[in-house]
Coordinates of C-alpha atoms (C1' of nucleotides) in Angstrom, one line a residue:
Chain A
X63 CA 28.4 -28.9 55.8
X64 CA 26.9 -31.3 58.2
X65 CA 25.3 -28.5 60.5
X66 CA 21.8 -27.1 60.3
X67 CA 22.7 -23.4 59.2
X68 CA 20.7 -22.1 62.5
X69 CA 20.1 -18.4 61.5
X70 CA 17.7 -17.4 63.9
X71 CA 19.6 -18.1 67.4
X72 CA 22.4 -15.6 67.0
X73 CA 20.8 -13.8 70.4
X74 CA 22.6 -10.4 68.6
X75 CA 21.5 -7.0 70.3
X76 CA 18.2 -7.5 70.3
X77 CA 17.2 -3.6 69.7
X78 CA 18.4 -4.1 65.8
X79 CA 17.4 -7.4 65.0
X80 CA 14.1 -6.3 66.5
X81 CA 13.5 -2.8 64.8
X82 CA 14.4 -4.7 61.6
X83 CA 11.6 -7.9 62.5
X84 CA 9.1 -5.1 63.4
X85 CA 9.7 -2.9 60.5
X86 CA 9.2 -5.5 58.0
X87 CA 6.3 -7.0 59.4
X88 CA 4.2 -3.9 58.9
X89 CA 5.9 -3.8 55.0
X90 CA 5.7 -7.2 54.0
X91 CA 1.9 -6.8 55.6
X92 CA 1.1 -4.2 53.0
X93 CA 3.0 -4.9 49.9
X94 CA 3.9 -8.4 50.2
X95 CA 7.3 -10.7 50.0
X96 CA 7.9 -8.8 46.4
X97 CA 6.7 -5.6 47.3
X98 CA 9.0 -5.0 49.7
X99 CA 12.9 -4.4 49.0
X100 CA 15.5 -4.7 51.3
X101 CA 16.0 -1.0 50.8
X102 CA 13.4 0.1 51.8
X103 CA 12.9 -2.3 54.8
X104 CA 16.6 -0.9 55.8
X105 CA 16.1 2.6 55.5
X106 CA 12.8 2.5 57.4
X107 CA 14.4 1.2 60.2
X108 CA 17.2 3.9 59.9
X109 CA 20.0 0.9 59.0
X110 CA 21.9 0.2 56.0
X111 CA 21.2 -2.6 54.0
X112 CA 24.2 -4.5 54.8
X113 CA 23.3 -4.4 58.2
X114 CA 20.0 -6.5 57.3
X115 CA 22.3 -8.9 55.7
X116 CA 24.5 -8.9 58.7
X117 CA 21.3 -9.7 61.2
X118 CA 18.9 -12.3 58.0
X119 CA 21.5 -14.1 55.3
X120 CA 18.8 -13.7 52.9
X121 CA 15.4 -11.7 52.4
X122 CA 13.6 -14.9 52.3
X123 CA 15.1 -15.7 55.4
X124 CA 13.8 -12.2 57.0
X125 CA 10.3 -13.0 55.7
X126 CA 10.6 -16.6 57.3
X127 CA 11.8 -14.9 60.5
X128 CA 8.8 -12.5 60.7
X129 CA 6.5 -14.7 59.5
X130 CA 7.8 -17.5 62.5
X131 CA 7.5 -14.8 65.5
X132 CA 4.6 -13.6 64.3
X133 CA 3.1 -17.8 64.5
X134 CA 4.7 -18.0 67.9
X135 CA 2.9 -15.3 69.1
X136 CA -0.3 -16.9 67.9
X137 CA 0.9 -20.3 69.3
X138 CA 1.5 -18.8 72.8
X139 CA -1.9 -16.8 73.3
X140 CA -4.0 -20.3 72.2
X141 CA -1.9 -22.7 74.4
X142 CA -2.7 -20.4 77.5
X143 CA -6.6 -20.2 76.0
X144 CA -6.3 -23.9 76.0
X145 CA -5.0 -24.4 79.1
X146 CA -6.9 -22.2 81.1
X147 CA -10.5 -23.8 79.8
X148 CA -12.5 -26.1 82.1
X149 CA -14.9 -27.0 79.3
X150 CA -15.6 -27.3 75.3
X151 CA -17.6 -23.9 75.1
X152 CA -15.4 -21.9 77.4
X153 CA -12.4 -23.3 75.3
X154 CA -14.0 -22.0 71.8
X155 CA -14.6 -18.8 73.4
X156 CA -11.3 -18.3 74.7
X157 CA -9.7 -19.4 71.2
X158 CA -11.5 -16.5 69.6
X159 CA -11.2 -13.9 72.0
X160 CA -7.3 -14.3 72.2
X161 CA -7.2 -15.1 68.8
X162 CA -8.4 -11.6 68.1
X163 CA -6.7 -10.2 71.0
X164 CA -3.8 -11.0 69.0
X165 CA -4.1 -9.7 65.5
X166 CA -5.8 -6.2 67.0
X167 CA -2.5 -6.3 68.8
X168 CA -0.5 -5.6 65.7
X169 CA -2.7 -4.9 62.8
X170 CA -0.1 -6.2 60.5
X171 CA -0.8 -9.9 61.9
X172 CA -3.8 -10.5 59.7
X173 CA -2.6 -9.8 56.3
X174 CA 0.9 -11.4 57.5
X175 CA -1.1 -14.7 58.4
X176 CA -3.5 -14.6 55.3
X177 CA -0.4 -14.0 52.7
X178 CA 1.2 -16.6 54.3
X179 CA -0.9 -19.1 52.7
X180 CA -0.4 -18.6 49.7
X181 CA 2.4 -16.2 48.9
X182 CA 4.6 -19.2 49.6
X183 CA 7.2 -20.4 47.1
X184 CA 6.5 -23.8 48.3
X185 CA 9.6 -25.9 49.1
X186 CA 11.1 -23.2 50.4
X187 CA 13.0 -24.5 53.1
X188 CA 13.6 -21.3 54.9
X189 CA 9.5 -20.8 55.7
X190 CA 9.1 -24.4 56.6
X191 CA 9.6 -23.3 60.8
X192 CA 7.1 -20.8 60.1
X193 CA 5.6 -23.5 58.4
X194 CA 5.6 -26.0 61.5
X195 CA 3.9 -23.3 64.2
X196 CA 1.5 -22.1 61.9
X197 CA 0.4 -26.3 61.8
X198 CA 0.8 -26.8 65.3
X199 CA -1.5 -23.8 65.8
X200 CA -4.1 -25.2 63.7
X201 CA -3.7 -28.7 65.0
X202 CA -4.3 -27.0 68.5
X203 CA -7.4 -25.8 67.2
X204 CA -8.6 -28.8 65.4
X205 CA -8.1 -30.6 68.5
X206 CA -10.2 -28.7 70.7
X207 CA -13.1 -28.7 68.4
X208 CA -12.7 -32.5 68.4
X209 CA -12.8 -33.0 72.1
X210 CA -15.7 -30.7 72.5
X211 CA -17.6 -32.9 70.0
X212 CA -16.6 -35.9 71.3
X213 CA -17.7 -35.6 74.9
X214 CA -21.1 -34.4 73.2
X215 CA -20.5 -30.7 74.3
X216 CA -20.4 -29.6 70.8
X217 CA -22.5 -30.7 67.7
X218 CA -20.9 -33.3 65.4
X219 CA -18.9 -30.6 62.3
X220 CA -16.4 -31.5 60.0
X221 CA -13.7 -30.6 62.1
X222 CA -11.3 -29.1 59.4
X223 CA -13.9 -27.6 57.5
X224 CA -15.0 -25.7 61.0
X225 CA -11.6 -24.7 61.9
X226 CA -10.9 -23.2 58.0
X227 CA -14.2 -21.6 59.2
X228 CA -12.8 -20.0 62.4
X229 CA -9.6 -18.4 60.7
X230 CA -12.1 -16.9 57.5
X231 CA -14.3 -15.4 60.7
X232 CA -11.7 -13.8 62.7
X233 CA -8.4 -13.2 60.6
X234 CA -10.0 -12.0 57.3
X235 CA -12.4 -9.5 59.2
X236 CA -9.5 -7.6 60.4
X237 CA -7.2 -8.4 57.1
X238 CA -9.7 -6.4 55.1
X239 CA -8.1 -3.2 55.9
X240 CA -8.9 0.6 54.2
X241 CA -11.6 -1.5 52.5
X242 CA -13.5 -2.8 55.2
X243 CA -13.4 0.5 57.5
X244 CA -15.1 1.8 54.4
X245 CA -17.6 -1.2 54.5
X246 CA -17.6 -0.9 58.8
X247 CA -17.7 3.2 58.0
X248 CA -16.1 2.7 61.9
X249 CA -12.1 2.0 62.2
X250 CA -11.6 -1.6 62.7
X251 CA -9.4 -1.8 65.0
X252 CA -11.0 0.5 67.8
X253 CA -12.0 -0.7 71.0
X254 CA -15.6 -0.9 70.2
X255 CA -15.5 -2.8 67.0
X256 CA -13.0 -5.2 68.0
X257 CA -15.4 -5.8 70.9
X258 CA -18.5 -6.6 68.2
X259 CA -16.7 -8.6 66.1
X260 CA -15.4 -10.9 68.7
X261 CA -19.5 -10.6 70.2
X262 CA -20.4 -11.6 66.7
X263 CA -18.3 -14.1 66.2
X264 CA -18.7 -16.5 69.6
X265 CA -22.4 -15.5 68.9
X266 CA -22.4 -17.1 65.5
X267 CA -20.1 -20.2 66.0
X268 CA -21.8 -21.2 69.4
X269 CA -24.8 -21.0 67.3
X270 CA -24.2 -23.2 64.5
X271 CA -21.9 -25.5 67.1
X272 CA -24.1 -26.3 69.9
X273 CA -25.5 -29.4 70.3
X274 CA -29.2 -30.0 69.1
X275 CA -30.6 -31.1 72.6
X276 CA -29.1 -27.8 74.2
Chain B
X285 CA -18.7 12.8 33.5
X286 CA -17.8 13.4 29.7
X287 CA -15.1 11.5 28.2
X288 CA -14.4 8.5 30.0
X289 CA -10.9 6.9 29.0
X290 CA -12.8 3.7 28.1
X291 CA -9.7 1.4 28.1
X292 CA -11.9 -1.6 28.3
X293 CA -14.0 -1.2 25.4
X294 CA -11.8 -1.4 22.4
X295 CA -12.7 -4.8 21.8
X296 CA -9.8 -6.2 20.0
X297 CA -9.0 -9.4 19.0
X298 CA -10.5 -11.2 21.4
X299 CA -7.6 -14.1 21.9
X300 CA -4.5 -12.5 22.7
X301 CA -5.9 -9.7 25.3
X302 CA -7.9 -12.6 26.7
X303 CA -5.0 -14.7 26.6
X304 CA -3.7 -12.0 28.7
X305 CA -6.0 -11.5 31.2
X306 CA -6.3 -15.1 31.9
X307 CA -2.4 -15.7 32.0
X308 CA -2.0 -12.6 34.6
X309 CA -5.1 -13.5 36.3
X310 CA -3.3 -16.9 37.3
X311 CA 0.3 -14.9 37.7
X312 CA -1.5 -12.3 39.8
X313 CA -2.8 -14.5 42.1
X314 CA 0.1 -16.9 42.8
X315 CA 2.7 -13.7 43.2
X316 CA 0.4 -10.7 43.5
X317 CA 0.9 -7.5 42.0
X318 CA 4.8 -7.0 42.3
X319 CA 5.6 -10.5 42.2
X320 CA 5.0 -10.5 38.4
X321 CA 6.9 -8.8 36.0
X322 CA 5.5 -7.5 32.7
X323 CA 8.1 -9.9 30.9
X324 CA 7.0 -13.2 33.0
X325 CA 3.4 -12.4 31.6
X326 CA 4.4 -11.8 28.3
X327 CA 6.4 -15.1 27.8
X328 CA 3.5 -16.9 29.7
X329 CA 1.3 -15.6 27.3
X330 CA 3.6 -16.5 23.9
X331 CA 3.8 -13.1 23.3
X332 CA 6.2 -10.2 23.2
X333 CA 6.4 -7.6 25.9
X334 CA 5.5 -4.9 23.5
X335 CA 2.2 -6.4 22.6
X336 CA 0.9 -6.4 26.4
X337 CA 1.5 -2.9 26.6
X338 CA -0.2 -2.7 23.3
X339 CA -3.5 -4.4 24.9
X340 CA -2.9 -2.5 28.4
X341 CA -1.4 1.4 28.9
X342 CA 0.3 0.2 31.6
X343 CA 1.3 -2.2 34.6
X344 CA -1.6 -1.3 36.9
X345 CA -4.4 -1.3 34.3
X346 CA -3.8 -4.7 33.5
X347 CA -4.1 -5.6 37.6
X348 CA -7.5 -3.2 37.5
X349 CA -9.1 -5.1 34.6
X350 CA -7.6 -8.8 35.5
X351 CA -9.6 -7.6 39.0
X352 CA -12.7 -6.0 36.9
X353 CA -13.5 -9.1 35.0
X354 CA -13.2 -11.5 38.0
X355 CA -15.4 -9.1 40.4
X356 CA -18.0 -8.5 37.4
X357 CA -18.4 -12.6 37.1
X358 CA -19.2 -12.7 40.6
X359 CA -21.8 -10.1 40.2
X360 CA -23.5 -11.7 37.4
X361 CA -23.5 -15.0 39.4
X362 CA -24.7 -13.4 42.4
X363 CA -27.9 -11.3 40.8
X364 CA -28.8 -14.3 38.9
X365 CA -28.8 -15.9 42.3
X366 CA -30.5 -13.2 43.8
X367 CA -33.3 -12.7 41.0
X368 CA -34.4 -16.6 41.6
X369 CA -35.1 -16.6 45.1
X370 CA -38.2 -17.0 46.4
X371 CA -37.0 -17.0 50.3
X372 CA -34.3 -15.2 52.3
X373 CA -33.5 -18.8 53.0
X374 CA -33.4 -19.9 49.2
X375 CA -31.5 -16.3 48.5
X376 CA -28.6 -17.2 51.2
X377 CA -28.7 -20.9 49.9
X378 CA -28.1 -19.6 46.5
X379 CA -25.2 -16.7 47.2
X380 CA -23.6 -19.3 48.6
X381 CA -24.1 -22.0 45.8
X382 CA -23.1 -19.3 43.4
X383 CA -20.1 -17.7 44.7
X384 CA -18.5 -20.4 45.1
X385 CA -19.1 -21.9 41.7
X386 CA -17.6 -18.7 41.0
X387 CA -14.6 -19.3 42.9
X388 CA -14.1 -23.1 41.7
X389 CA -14.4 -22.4 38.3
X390 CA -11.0 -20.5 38.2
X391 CA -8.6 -21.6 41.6
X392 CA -7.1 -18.0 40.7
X393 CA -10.4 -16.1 41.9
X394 CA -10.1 -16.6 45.5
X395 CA -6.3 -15.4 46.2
X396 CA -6.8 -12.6 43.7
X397 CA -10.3 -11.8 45.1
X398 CA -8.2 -11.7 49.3
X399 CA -5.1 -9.7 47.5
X400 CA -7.7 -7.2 46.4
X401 CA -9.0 -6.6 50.0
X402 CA -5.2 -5.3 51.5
X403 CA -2.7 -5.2 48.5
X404 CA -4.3 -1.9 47.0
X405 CA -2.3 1.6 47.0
X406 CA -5.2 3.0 47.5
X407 CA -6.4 5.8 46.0
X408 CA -4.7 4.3 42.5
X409 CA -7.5 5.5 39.9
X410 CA -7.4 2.2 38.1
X411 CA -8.4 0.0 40.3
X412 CA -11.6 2.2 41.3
X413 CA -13.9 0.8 38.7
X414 CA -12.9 -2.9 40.3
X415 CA -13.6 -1.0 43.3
X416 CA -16.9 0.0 42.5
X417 CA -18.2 -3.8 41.2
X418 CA -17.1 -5.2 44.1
X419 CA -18.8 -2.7 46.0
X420 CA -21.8 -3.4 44.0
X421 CA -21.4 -6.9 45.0
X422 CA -21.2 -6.9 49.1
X423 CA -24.1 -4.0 48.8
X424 CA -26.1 -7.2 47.2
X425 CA -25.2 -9.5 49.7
X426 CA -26.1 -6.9 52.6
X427 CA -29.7 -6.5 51.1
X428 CA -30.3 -9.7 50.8
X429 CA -29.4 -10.2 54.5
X430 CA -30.9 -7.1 55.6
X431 CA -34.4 -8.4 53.8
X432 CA -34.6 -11.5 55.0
X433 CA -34.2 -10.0 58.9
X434 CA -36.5 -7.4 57.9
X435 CA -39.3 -10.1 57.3
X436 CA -38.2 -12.4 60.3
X437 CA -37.3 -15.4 58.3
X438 CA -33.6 -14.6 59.6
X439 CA -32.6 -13.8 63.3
X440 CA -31.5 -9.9 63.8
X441 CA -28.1 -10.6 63.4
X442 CA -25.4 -7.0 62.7
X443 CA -25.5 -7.1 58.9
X444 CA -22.1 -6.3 57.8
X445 CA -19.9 -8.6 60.4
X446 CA -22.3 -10.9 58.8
X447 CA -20.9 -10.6 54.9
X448 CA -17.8 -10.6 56.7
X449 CA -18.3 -14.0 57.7
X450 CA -19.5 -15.3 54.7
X451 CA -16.4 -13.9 52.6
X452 CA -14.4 -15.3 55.4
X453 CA -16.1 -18.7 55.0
X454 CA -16.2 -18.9 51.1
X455 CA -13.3 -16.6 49.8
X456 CA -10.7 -17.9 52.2
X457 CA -11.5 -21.6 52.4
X458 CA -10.8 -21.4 48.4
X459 CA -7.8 -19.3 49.0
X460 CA -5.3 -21.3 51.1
X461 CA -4.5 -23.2 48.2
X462 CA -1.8 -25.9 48.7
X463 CA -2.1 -25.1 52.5
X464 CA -5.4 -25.7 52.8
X465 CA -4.9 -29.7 50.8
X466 CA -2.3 -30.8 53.2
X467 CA -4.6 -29.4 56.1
X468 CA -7.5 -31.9 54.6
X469 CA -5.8 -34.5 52.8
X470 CA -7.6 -33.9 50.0
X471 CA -7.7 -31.7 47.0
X472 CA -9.5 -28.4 47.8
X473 CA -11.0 -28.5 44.0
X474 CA -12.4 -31.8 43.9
X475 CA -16.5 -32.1 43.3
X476 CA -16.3 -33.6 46.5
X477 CA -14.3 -31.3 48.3
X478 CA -16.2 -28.7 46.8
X479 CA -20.1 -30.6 47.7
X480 CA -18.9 -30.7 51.1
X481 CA -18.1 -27.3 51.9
X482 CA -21.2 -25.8 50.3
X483 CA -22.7 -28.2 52.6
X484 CA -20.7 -26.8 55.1
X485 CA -21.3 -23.3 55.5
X486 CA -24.8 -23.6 54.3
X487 CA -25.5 -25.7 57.3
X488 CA -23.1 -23.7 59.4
X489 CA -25.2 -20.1 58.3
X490 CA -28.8 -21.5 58.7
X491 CA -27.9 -23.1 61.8
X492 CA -26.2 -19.2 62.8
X493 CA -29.1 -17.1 61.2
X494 CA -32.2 -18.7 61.6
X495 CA -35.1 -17.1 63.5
X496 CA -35.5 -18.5 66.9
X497 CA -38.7 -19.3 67.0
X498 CA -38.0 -21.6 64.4
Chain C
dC525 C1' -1.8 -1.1 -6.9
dT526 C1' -1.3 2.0 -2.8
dC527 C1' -2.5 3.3 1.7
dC528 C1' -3.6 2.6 6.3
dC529 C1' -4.4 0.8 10.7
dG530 C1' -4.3 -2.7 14.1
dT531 C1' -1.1 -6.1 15.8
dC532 C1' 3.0 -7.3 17.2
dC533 C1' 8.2 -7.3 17.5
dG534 C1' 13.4 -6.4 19.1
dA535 C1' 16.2 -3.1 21.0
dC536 C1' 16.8 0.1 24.2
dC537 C1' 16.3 3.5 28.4
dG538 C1' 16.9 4.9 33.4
dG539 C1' 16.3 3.0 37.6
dT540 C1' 15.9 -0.6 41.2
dC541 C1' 16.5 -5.4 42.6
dG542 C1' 19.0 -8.9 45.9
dG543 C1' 23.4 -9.7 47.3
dT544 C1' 28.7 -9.0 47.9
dC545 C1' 32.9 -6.9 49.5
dG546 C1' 36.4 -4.3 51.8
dG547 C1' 36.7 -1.7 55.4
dT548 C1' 35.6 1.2 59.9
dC549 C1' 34.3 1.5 64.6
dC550 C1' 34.2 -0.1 69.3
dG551 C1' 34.0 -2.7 73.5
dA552 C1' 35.7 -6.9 75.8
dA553 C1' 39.4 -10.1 76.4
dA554 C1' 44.5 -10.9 76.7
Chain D
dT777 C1' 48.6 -2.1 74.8
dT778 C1' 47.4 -5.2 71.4
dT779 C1' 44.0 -8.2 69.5
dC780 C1' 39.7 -9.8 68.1
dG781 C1' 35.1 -10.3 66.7
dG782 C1' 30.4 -8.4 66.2
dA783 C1' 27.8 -4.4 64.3
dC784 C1' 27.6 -1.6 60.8
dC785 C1' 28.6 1.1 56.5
dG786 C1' 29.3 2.9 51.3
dA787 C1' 30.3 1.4 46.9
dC788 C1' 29.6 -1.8 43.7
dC789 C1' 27.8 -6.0 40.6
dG790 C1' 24.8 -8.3 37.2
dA791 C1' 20.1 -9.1 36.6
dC792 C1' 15.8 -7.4 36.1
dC793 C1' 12.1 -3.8 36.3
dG794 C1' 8.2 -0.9 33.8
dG795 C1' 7.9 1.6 29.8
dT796 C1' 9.2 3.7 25.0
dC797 C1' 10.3 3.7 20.2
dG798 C1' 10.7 2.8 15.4
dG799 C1' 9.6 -0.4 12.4
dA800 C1' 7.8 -5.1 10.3
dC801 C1' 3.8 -7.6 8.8
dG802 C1' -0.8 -8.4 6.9
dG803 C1' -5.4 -7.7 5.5
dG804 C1' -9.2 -4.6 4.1
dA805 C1' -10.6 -0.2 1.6
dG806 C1' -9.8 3.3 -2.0

DNA sequence: CTCCCGTCCGACCGGTCGGTCGGTCCGAAA
DNA sequence: TTTCGGACCGACCGACCGGTCGGACGGGAG
């Protein structure tokens, strides 16, 4: 079997394969990789459960799959923040705002992105795509912060340390769920309070990250 | 409220339902609450299946009081903090300190302490006294910010996207686990790993929260 | 000694798990 | 018209799930 097994480029009818990708993202959100059967993934979508075989060879492959669009995503919305900034402060700002732009897009994002650090059966070869964009998205990050603070824009921070920083600001706010509405007493995902927490955070990293002679 | 249930109390043997709760504390946080089977912690443990069910009515009350224990820890840690403080400044310094002694001391706390947040059926009636500690907890972190604005040694600042921001920093840093080490290079547990990111977010906070005028 | 109660065990229950298999249906190619 | 392959289905498999039950063992009280 010299040949990479290359599951995910089938190109089948995308309406299935889709339903089933969006279905289980909001599941495996909730409950988690175990929580989840394939049952119950298939009859939410209204499918059999051999057709989820048919489209993912395996349910760790349809938790890799999810888990990999859902990185994409995240990869595509910080490259075009990247891009699109003409200096250090504008970049950080853009980070978080689309950052947040896309986990309010789908609240199942957070809690996707935070179990999938460390509900991972490591060596598991099928999540190490998902594996590879969720790096290249932090490396992205990483390497902003870096060129801010070396052209002096930006205070000298552990870089990693402020990047870890970053993620705990913006995708655990809106990971917390029932339980922080409760904490919010406001929905969090309404217009308004996704609008304060991105206010708060830019607020508080710009704080702690500009440079002492600003 | 007459007759509480009073699972808790019964204080048996301490060794084997200890033994328990520290072998599913661990299990729990690796696989979360269906990724570990009543068997896997009984055979952890060295004991029969029988016996856990013995110690523990059922499934779910072991998850409550696995969560009960690790959110009453943090509260102890955190009003000891809180009762030496002479300064909103000194208070913040020491919450921090504190909590994540907490969370070093066991590598288990901080994924079990995020699977809390979003992995809940809510309304279950066991986990609601786990509920209510860590309640008790934020509410003590809140004050404590909501004093020190109060007497302007902290910037007005909104209180609660502020806790968020410290779980965020403390909580998930400790969380991402096996992730997090290949993101630094380094062991997330070591003294030194552990020195520096105290350092971290205490200098990232003060530098966020302090008065203006200062 | 007997009795009892807390601790723990092996065997077992109905139900669900991930995954397989044989087969049906249908539209495009020949 | 026949053929063929992708999409999909119901039935089924062995393994495992949470939970129950009757009983074994042992030490302290009477």
């Amino acid at each position: 079997m010299a040949g990479e097994p290359d599951v995910e480029e089938v190109e089948a009818s995308p309406s299935t394969r889709e339903k089933i990708l969006d279905t289980a993202e909001s599941l495996y959100a909730r409950f988690g990789f175990a929580g989840v059967g394939m049952r119950a993934v298939a009859e939410s979508v209204g499918v059999s459960k051999s057709a989820l075989f048919h489209h993912f060879p395996s349910k760790r492959e349809l938790w890799a799959a999810v888990h990999e669009r859902c990185f994409l995503e995240f990869d595509a919305r910080l490259e075009a923040a990247d891009a699109h900034a003409r200096d250090a402060h504008e970049r950080l700002r853009g980070f978080v705002e689309s950052a947040i732009d896309a986990l309010v897009e789908n609240p199942a994002r957070a809690p996707l992105l935070l179990r999938s650090l460390f509900e991972v059966d490591n060596e598991e070869p099928a999540d190490q795509a998902a594996r590879a964009v969720l790096q290249r998205v932090l490396a992205r990050v990483a390497a902003g912060l870096e060129q801010g603070m070396a052209s002096g824009e930006l205070r000298r921070a552990p870089v990693q340390h402020t990047v870890q920083t970053l993620i705990g600001m913006t995708v655990f706010h809106f990971a917390t769920g029932e339980f922080g509405e409760e904490l919010f007493g406001a929905p969090l995902y309404s217009a308004a309070e996704i609008r304060a927490r991105k206010d708060h955070v830019i607020d508080f990293i710009e704080r702690a990250l500009r440079a002492s002679n600003d």
